[in-house]
XYZ file of C-alpha atoms in Angstrom:
598
model
C 0.000 0.000 0.000
C 1.494 3.316 -1.096
C 1.497 6.874 0.333
C 2.143 8.178 3.789
C -0.560 9.207 6.204
C 0.979 12.241 7.804
C 0.887 15.069 5.273
C -1.859 17.672 5.758
C -4.822 18.291 3.568
C -3.516 19.602 0.271
C -3.578 23.278 -0.509
C -3.657 24.826 2.970
C -5.772 27.806 4.064
C -6.110 29.284 0.573
C -7.786 26.233 -0.914
C -9.845 25.800 2.242
C -11.321 29.260 1.707
C -12.004 28.425 -1.939
C -13.705 25.152 -1.012
C -15.791 26.825 1.684
C -16.924 29.463 -0.806
C -17.821 26.743 -3.300
C -19.722 24.874 -0.590
C -21.750 28.003 0.197
C -22.505 28.307 -3.520
C -23.766 24.715 -3.545
C -25.960 25.453 -0.519
C -27.344 28.508 -2.313
C -27.953 26.307 -5.338
C -30.058 24.075 -3.086
C -32.151 27.061 -2.012
C -32.581 28.233 -5.615
C -33.535 24.721 -6.665
C -36.287 24.739 -4.054
C -37.423 28.180 -5.179
C -37.546 27.137 -8.833
C -40.856 25.355 -8.317
C -42.222 27.836 -5.808
C -41.125 25.758 -2.811
C -43.789 23.214 -3.739
C -41.984 20.513 -1.781
C -42.927 22.252 1.471
C -46.600 21.498 0.898
C -46.169 18.180 -0.900
C -44.350 15.492 1.055
C -44.263 13.114 -1.929
C -44.447 10.182 0.443
C -41.625 11.376 2.732
C -43.397 10.395 5.925
C -40.227 10.518 8.011
C -39.624 14.205 7.286
C -43.228 15.009 8.179
C -42.970 13.165 11.484
C -39.605 14.800 12.177
C -41.353 18.154 11.816
C -43.974 16.978 14.301
C -41.227 15.908 16.717
C -39.563 19.321 16.399
C -42.859 21.078 17.038
C -43.440 18.923 20.111
C -39.961 19.761 21.409
C -40.501 23.485 20.902
C -43.917 23.196 22.564
C -42.333 21.850 25.731
C -42.117 18.073 25.367
C -39.124 16.854 27.342
C -35.726 16.370 25.709
C -35.575 12.818 27.061
C -39.224 12.058 26.271
C -39.275 10.001 23.039
C -43.028 9.396 23.010
C -45.160 10.212 20.016
C -48.436 10.717 21.834
C -50.567 11.432 18.762
C -49.918 8.191 16.908
C -50.988 4.646 17.678
C -53.343 3.500 20.392
C -54.202 5.803 23.279
C -50.986 6.869 24.991
C -48.842 6.657 21.873
C -45.549 4.809 21.549
C -41.823 5.614 22.043
C -40.019 6.681 18.865
C -36.511 5.368 18.203
C -35.218 8.637 16.735
C -32.496 10.854 18.178
C -32.905 14.372 19.520
C -29.514 15.129 17.959
C -31.356 15.831 14.713
C -34.298 17.623 16.319
C -32.072 20.152 18.091
C -30.483 22.017 15.155
C -33.756 22.062 13.208
C -35.595 23.406 16.263
C -32.901 26.073 16.635
C -33.371 27.128 13.001
C -37.142 27.301 13.485
C -36.765 29.380 16.639
C -34.285 31.815 15.053
C -36.189 32.156 11.773
C -39.483 32.617 13.628
C -37.968 35.395 15.732
C -36.589 37.133 12.644
C -39.795 36.864 10.606
C -42.301 37.207 13.426
C -44.112 34.133 12.127
C -43.810 30.510 13.237
C -45.059 29.110 9.887
C -42.470 31.209 8.059
C -39.852 30.087 10.546
C -40.710 26.463 9.872
C -40.617 27.039 6.115
C -37.197 28.677 6.373
C -35.844 25.774 8.426
C -37.289 23.232 5.982
C -35.342 24.914 3.174
C -32.146 25.886 4.998
C -31.418 22.629 6.834
C -31.184 20.337 3.786
C -29.516 23.069 1.711
C -26.795 23.618 4.317
C -26.243 19.870 4.508
C -26.051 19.769 0.706
C -23.245 22.328 0.806
C -21.512 20.441 3.624
C -21.710 17.162 1.728
C -20.269 18.698 -1.434
C -17.492 20.304 0.636
C -16.501 16.967 2.192
C -16.544 15.175 -1.172
C -14.349 17.881 -2.714
C -11.898 17.998 0.196
C -11.539 14.219 0.131
C -11.039 14.194 -3.643
C -8.514 17.051 -3.415
C -6.553 15.143 -0.767
C -6.779 11.850 -2.631
C -6.261 12.909 -6.234
C -4.807 16.406 -6.150
C -6.118 19.914 -6.864
C -7.351 18.962 -10.333
C -10.006 16.732 -8.760
C -11.600 19.489 -6.658
C -13.697 21.112 -9.377
C -15.059 17.803 -10.769
C -15.766 16.708 -7.202
C -17.869 19.780 -6.498
C -19.826 19.429 -9.746
C -20.263 15.652 -9.813
C -20.621 15.451 -6.033
C -23.244 18.173 -5.781
C -25.273 16.689 -8.623
C -25.019 13.218 -7.069
C -26.328 14.544 -3.755
C -29.167 16.363 -5.504
C -30.093 13.255 -7.488
C -30.636 11.028 -4.445
C -33.419 13.278 -3.147
C -32.544 13.555 0.547
C -31.284 17.132 0.248
C -34.353 18.708 -1.331
C -36.434 21.260 0.524
C -38.478 19.683 3.283
C -36.137 16.706 3.688
C -35.360 16.902 7.398
C -35.184 13.193 8.077
C -31.935 11.832 9.525
C -30.607 10.216 6.326
C -29.016 13.399 4.975
C -27.114 14.274 8.140
C -25.975 10.653 8.493
C -24.664 10.719 4.925
C -22.771 13.955 5.577
C -21.227 12.474 8.735
C -20.185 9.353 6.809
C -18.467 11.583 4.255
C -16.733 13.198 7.241
C -15.473 9.755 8.259
C -13.994 9.301 4.779
C -12.231 12.686 4.800
C -10.785 12.243 8.281
C -9.397 8.801 7.481
C -7.949 9.939 4.158
C -6.202 12.879 5.881
C -4.513 10.427 8.204
C -3.136 12.547 11.058
C -4.342 12.301 14.654
C -6.698 15.310 14.645
C -8.498 14.524 11.354
C -8.781 10.880 12.371
C -10.265 11.935 15.713
C -12.802 14.017 13.794
C -13.581 10.940 11.688
C -14.162 8.910 14.848
C -16.408 11.649 16.205
C -18.428 11.645 12.981
C -18.745 7.865 13.184
C -20.035 8.036 16.763
C -22.511 10.789 15.910
C -23.978 9.009 12.910
C -24.359 5.843 14.992
C -26.061 7.783 17.785
C -28.480 9.286 15.259
C -29.502 5.936 13.799
C -28.096 2.425 13.778
C -28.702 1.948 10.036
C -25.217 3.436 9.514
C -23.613 0.702 11.636
C -21.998 -0.934 8.554
C -20.170 2.295 7.636
C -19.143 2.893 11.246
C -17.796 -0.655 11.487
C -15.907 -0.317 8.202
C -14.477 3.034 9.308
C -13.142 1.445 12.485
C -11.868 -1.571 10.579
C -10.053 0.708 8.122
C -8.357 2.636 10.947
C -7.317 -0.629 12.600
C -6.291 -2.200 9.304
C -4.081 0.734 8.352
C -2.304 0.470 11.700
C -1.949 -3.286 11.305
C -0.410 -3.077 7.842
C 1.619 0.137 8.143
C 2.517 0.188 11.810
C 3.957 3.393 13.209
C 2.995 5.429 10.147
C -0.653 4.980 11.094
C -0.471 5.260 14.875
C -2.047 8.699 14.736
C -4.847 7.490 12.485
C -5.796 4.552 14.701
C -5.360 6.363 18.013
C -7.227 9.446 16.824
C -10.135 7.522 15.366
C -10.492 5.311 18.439
C -10.314 8.163 20.926
C -12.682 10.414 18.951
C -15.127 7.546 18.558
C -15.136 6.636 22.250
C -15.340 10.177 23.623
C -18.219 11.246 21.381
C -19.986 7.913 21.966
C -20.014 8.668 25.692
C -21.099 12.259 25.134
C -23.941 11.215 22.828
C -25.093 8.596 25.337
C -25.241 11.124 28.172
C -26.884 13.731 25.951
C -29.633 11.556 24.484
C -30.333 8.659 26.852
C -32.127 9.502 30.128
C -30.491 8.134 33.290
C -33.559 5.988 33.911
C -32.724 4.006 30.749
C -28.923 3.858 31.018
C -29.078 0.168 31.930
C -31.711 -0.732 29.313
C -30.328 -1.944 25.967
C -32.281 -1.307 22.769
C -31.388 -2.782 19.406
C -33.123 -0.215 17.189
C -31.910 2.974 18.906
C -28.754 4.284 20.547
C -28.532 2.792 24.004
C -26.311 0.845 26.389
C -25.785 -1.807 23.715
C -24.275 0.501 21.095
C -22.642 2.890 23.549
C -20.743 0.259 25.539
C -19.470 -1.488 22.408
C -18.377 1.860 20.928
C -16.477 2.878 24.059
C -14.754 -0.488 24.425
C -13.784 -0.672 20.755
C -12.697 2.967 20.553
C -10.634 3.086 23.723
C -9.159 -0.336 22.950
C -8.009 0.778 19.508
C -6.597 4.031 20.880
C -4.714 2.183 23.629
C -3.237 -0.382 21.253
C -2.096 2.310 18.819
C -0.542 4.331 21.645
C 1.766 1.483 22.716
C 4.999 2.109 20.805
C 6.349 -1.461 21.115
C 3.454 -2.679 18.979
C 4.374 -0.312 16.157
C 7.535 -2.263 15.403
C 6.026 -5.735 15.187
C 3.328 -6.915 12.809
C 2.747 -10.008 14.909
C 2.175 -7.987 18.070
C -0.206 -5.619 16.302
C -2.146 -8.540 14.881
C -2.374 -10.270 18.263
C -3.474 -7.105 20.061
C -6.119 -6.207 17.472
C -7.376 -9.802 17.369
C -7.696 -9.800 21.148
C -9.623 -6.514 21.021
C -11.941 -7.922 18.357
C -12.553 -11.024 20.452
C -13.361 -8.986 23.558
C -15.740 -6.696 21.649
C -17.383 -9.710 20.011
C -17.772 -11.433 23.362
C -19.438 -8.342 24.822
C -21.984 -8.291 21.993
C -22.674 -12.043 22.077
C -22.883 -12.377 25.848
C -24.526 -9.078 26.816
C -26.663 -8.200 23.793
C -27.357 -11.388 21.803
C -30.832 -10.142 20.882
C -29.249 -7.432 18.753
C -27.647 -10.005 16.458
C -31.015 -11.184 15.157
C -32.886 -9.864 12.139
C -34.291 -6.512 13.332
C -37.664 -7.400 11.797
C -37.654 -11.064 12.822
C -40.288 -10.507 15.492
C -42.534 -8.330 13.346
C -46.095 -9.593 12.993
C -46.460 -11.515 9.731
C -49.385 -9.335 8.656
C -47.338 -6.194 9.072
C -44.442 -7.770 7.221
C -46.617 -8.831 4.284
C -48.858 -5.777 4.076
C -46.421 -3.059 5.155
C -42.695 -3.882 5.257
C -42.674 -5.838 1.993
C -44.071 -2.760 0.267
C -41.475 -0.287 1.598
C -39.312 0.461 -1.434
C -36.195 1.546 0.450
C -36.143 -1.771 2.338
C -36.165 -3.937 -0.812
C -33.137 -5.985 -1.962
C -31.597 -5.531 -5.382
C -33.322 -8.548 -6.958
C -36.736 -7.189 -5.946
C -35.848 -3.819 -7.440
C -34.725 -5.543 -10.645
C -38.038 -7.364 -10.900
C -40.309 -4.462 -9.988
C -38.558 -1.451 -11.504
C -35.368 -2.253 -13.430
C -34.889 1.422 -14.293
C -33.975 1.983 -10.632
C -30.924 -0.214 -11.117
C -29.425 2.519 -13.295
C -30.297 5.211 -10.755
C -28.877 3.506 -7.691
C -26.153 1.138 -8.881
C -24.524 2.465 -12.070
C -22.163 5.130 -10.742
C -21.128 3.139 -7.621
C -20.200 0.130 -9.755
C -18.414 2.397 -12.228
C -16.458 3.945 -9.353
C -15.465 0.498 -8.086
C -14.282 -0.363 -11.601
C -12.186 2.817 -11.696
C -10.617 1.922 -8.344
C -9.936 -1.650 -9.441
C -8.238 -0.581 -12.678
C -6.155 1.957 -10.777
C -5.036 -0.756 -8.352
C -4.036 -3.020 -11.229
C -1.968 -0.269 -12.854
C -0.466 1.471 -9.831
C -0.952 -0.859 -6.887
C -3.331 -0.256 -4.007
C -3.034 3.348 -2.910
C -3.898 4.203 0.686
C -6.612 6.687 -0.233
C -8.172 4.279 -2.719
C -8.261 1.553 -0.079
C -10.107 3.829 2.353
C -12.664 5.167 -0.103
C -13.001 1.750 -1.720
C -13.734 0.031 1.593
C -16.506 2.472 2.444
C -17.886 2.262 -1.104
C -17.885 -1.540 -1.103
C -19.740 -1.500 2.214
C -22.353 0.877 0.806
C -22.806 -1.200 -2.365
C -23.262 -4.372 -0.316
C -25.794 -2.645 1.934
C -27.650 -1.376 -1.145
C -27.803 -4.937 -2.489
C -29.530 -5.933 0.761
C -31.687 -2.826 1.040
C -31.750 -0.175 -1.659
C -31.538 2.627 0.929
C -27.790 1.909 1.076
C -27.487 3.441 -2.396
C -27.891 6.899 -0.835
C -24.385 6.398 0.522
C -22.854 4.537 -2.421
C -23.936 7.155 -4.983
C -22.403 9.933 -2.872
C -19.173 8.064 -2.115
C -18.807 7.146 -5.792
C -18.334 10.827 -6.641
C -14.898 10.790 -4.951
C -13.079 8.269 -7.194
C -15.052 9.418 -10.234
C -13.751 12.954 -9.745
C -10.247 11.518 -9.611
C -10.952 9.699 -12.857
C -12.069 12.928 -14.516
C -8.987 14.732 -13.205
C -6.657 12.076 -14.598
C -8.363 12.241 -17.985
C -8.055 16.013 -17.958
C -4.324 15.799 -17.262
C -3.907 13.441 -20.217
C -6.047 15.580 -22.505
C -4.067 18.749 -21.704
C -0.667 17.057 -21.584
C -1.050 15.162 -24.861
C -3.897 16.774 -26.782
C -5.732 14.515 -29.219
C -9.230 13.782 -30.346
C -9.238 10.478 -28.486
C -8.077 12.108 -25.251
C -10.758 14.774 -25.536
C -13.443 12.165 -26.155
C -12.205 10.145 -23.169
C -12.406 13.237 -20.967
C -15.930 13.993 -22.195
C -16.967 10.384 -21.590
C -15.581 10.488 -18.045
C -17.598 13.618 -17.295
C -20.825 12.278 -18.801
C -20.635 8.800 -17.252
C -19.907 10.234 -13.800
C -23.270 12.004 -13.538
C -25.850 9.875 -11.782
C -28.657 11.769 -13.548
C -27.364 10.527 -16.923
C -27.713 6.914 -15.851
C -31.092 7.563 -14.240
C -32.424 9.123 -17.431
C -31.010 6.289 -19.522
C -32.722 3.715 -17.324
C -36.028 5.536 -17.502
C -35.849 5.785 -21.299
C -34.768 2.178 -21.712
C -37.402 0.575 -19.488
C -40.206 3.130 -19.815
C -39.766 4.702 -23.260
C -43.428 5.602 -23.579
C -43.612 7.421 -20.245
C -44.409 11.111 -20.392
C -41.084 12.977 -20.280
C -42.360 16.023 -18.421
C -44.602 15.085 -15.527
C -45.171 18.004 -13.192
C -44.906 17.689 -9.433
C -48.602 18.464 -9.047
C -49.604 15.825 -11.582
C -47.364 13.185 -10.017
C -48.792 13.811 -6.539
C -52.445 14.263 -7.446
C -54.628 11.692 -5.748
C -51.930 10.153 -3.555
C -52.835 12.336 -0.552
C -49.328 13.610 0.140
C -50.176 17.325 -0.259
C -51.130 19.587 2.614
C -54.198 20.787 0.699
C -55.555 17.230 0.761
C -55.918 17.572 4.544
C -57.565 20.988 4.640
C -61.043 19.570 5.185
C -59.875 17.077 7.802
C -58.092 19.856 9.697
C -61.406 21.678 10.241
C -63.014 18.754 12.099
C -62.854 18.556 15.915
C -59.729 16.708 17.136
C -60.208 12.945 17.253
C -58.526 9.667 16.352
C -58.327 9.037 12.598
C -58.336 5.587 11.029
C -56.375 5.448 7.764
C -53.657 3.479 6.006
C -50.222 3.905 7.560
C -48.941 5.993 4.634
C -51.165 8.863 5.773
C -50.320 8.812 9.468
C -47.463 11.317 9.448
C -49.364 13.741 7.219
C -52.364 13.617 9.556
C -50.115 14.602 12.470
C -48.280 17.315 10.523
C -51.229 18.998 8.860
C -54.158 18.452 11.231
C -54.778 18.542 14.997
C -55.850 14.874 15.036
C -54.094 11.742 16.192
C -53.486 8.891 13.744
C -53.993 5.256 14.598
C -51.572 3.932 11.962
C -48.107 5.150 10.950
C -45.172 3.691 9.040
C -43.013 2.927 12.078
C -42.035 -0.482 13.377
C -42.556 0.489 17.028
C -46.201 1.340 16.382
C -47.091 -2.342 16.256
C -50.295 -2.121 18.299
C -51.669 0.858 16.392
C -50.814 -0.574 12.978
C -52.313 -3.959 13.790
C -55.469 -2.322 15.136
C -55.791 -0.302 11.919
C -55.271 -3.392 9.765
C -57.881 -5.297 11.757
C -60.431 -2.543 11.129
C -59.637 -1.858 7.487
C -59.576 -5.522 6.475
C -62.565 -6.657 8.560
C -66.096 -6.755 7.217
C -67.898 -3.457 7.972
C -70.009 -4.882 10.792
C -67.016 -6.259 12.693
C -65.001 -3.116 11.954
C -67.595 -0.973 13.726
C -66.969 -2.552 17.129
C -63.213 -2.351 16.707
C -63.385 1.300 15.677
C -65.566 2.272 18.611
C -63.301 0.406 21.044
C -60.329 2.388 19.717
C -62.333 5.653 19.948
C -61.988 6.308 16.219
C -63.902 9.451 15.240
C -63.049 9.715 11.533
C -62.165 7.234 8.809
C -59.965 8.732 6.062
C -59.684 6.923 2.733
C -57.336 7.805 -0.130
C -58.265 5.671 -3.174
C -55.248 6.918 -5.128
C -52.655 5.801 -2.569
C -50.759 2.589 -3.334
C -51.250 1.211 0.179
C -55.005 1.608 -0.184
C -54.907 -0.489 -3.351
C -52.775 -3.145 -1.651
C -55.095 -3.512 1.349
C -58.289 -3.324 -0.687
C -57.037 -6.132 -2.909
C -56.043 -8.158 0.152
C -59.601 -8.038 1.570
C -62.202 -7.308 -1.161
C -65.041 -7.672 1.361
C -63.359 -5.507 3.978
C -64.249 -2.034 5.198
C -61.549 -0.270 3.172
C -62.409 -1.993 -0.112
C -66.081 -1.166 0.426
C -65.393 2.517 1.043
C -63.180 2.719 -2.044
C -66.049 1.214 -4.058
C -68.534 3.663 -2.548
C -70.225 1.259 -0.112
C -70.624 3.261 3.111
C -71.851 1.279 6.162
C -74.608 2.735 8.307
C -72.299 3.509 11.224
C -70.351 5.986 9.066
C -71.564 9.242 7.539
C -69.791 11.073 4.708
C -68.009 14.260 5.789
C -66.215 14.981 2.516
C -66.257 12.636 -0.477
C -65.338 15.155 -3.150
C -61.588 15.445 -2.509
C -58.638 13.080 -2.968
C -58.974 12.213 0.717
C -62.469 10.946 1.481
C -63.669 11.515 5.046
C -66.306 9.617 6.998
C -67.449 10.441 10.524
C -68.290 7.681 12.987
C -71.932 8.154 13.958
C -72.824 8.416 17.633
C -73.505 4.994 19.098
């Protein structure tokens, strides 16, 4: 493995100022992109239920709900259920809302400003990290392609558009921070990488694969290169452990310090992080180990065994499939229909065009790295970026949501590829070199592959479908809930796809919502919607349901209606209204039915 790990980020303060200015320009581009359609995304969630519920969580926090109180009281059966999300994401968004509201004198305007600024600032931060990593890895010539290709890659994956305040975007940015810190190689950047790894884990455990790979890379570099990587390993381990402790204290109430949870940051993740981080830092700090490969291998193997024993003996339940205990009805009628949770073979069967969108540029980037390794040997920076990219591609093969990370990480080696082609084209000008440079630029844009897939597998589809047309009838727009919002507060029975919107845009509580901890509420809703109307009446009254909301144009409605043609939901879609319900509004996309007094 070539290259040292000690030299600083290339370019110094001058290039840092340039990159920061470019990052601010990318953030401004995000704002302008949102403004280009009149900020329509703020009133049309397009199925982004998590961002809607995050907004509800932020509102609850600003309204006085406790920092350590994870309950979502307005969803599920009476009393609600505990969410598994982290306040680490709520806090900065709440701060933006508070500041913007004070400046504008309007809470709605403050919320709108936060919904635009938060993802736009993260967009700029993500582009900055991609460019800094590419500059460090492939030289100054890679910075400009990294900003262009990286920014467009981040825009294409959809988690940085206005209104996207779910945790996926901040976790992606933190993962890019892990990559930059490891590539830089010195103690301080590596400590920052460890801190980023701990933060993204504390926000949500779905980034565990990237955190594990980041730690494995830091340990592997020390194992292979010895003293040259002591700073990398020690910094990463110490930063990881310290921030893991801080995040635990900041987000887990003392009453639950001894209670492990497998789907949220808790004793299970925190204790493993501290042990692994401090262990790695201690091993790297012992100078005698730096001179002996055998000693380093033995020490790291012992640490791995101890960490593994802690997981197996103390938290064996967290090694199981996270959805293994999910009710079979919820798995068949809810989880199996969640697109982001589908494996690659399901995506290939259902929508092969998505293969181009989510897998083309990551696989191309891996090919670029492989060819570079064959020609020049395995470079240190390529090994780091390649390890994280391989992890993301493997995760995306299991669940397509992993492609959010692989598409972004792919921009780093692809920018290096463009830079190398540019050097050849300027050093030895020729038609072939110019065409190769143009091809590298074109093939590195994720949007090119996405468009090609759409044209190839859906050539007859309308090329220009407006946002309004795409969302009409699916009940993801705020205007669809205007009528419901005027009714007295009550419990609303609907499909789970509508739960977050009901909370965000009305004063009601929703029985169903697309969250695995809302098992009781989701099962109760399924029982009512799939039961025959007579049986559904008793269930609805027992759950104190006051309104039934039906969206015929929503895909989940179609799924459930087909599953039980004689059920309540199928009957309402067909216009068969039982006597215990009375129409409140049947003329809009969202049909409303009041439960008559018993």
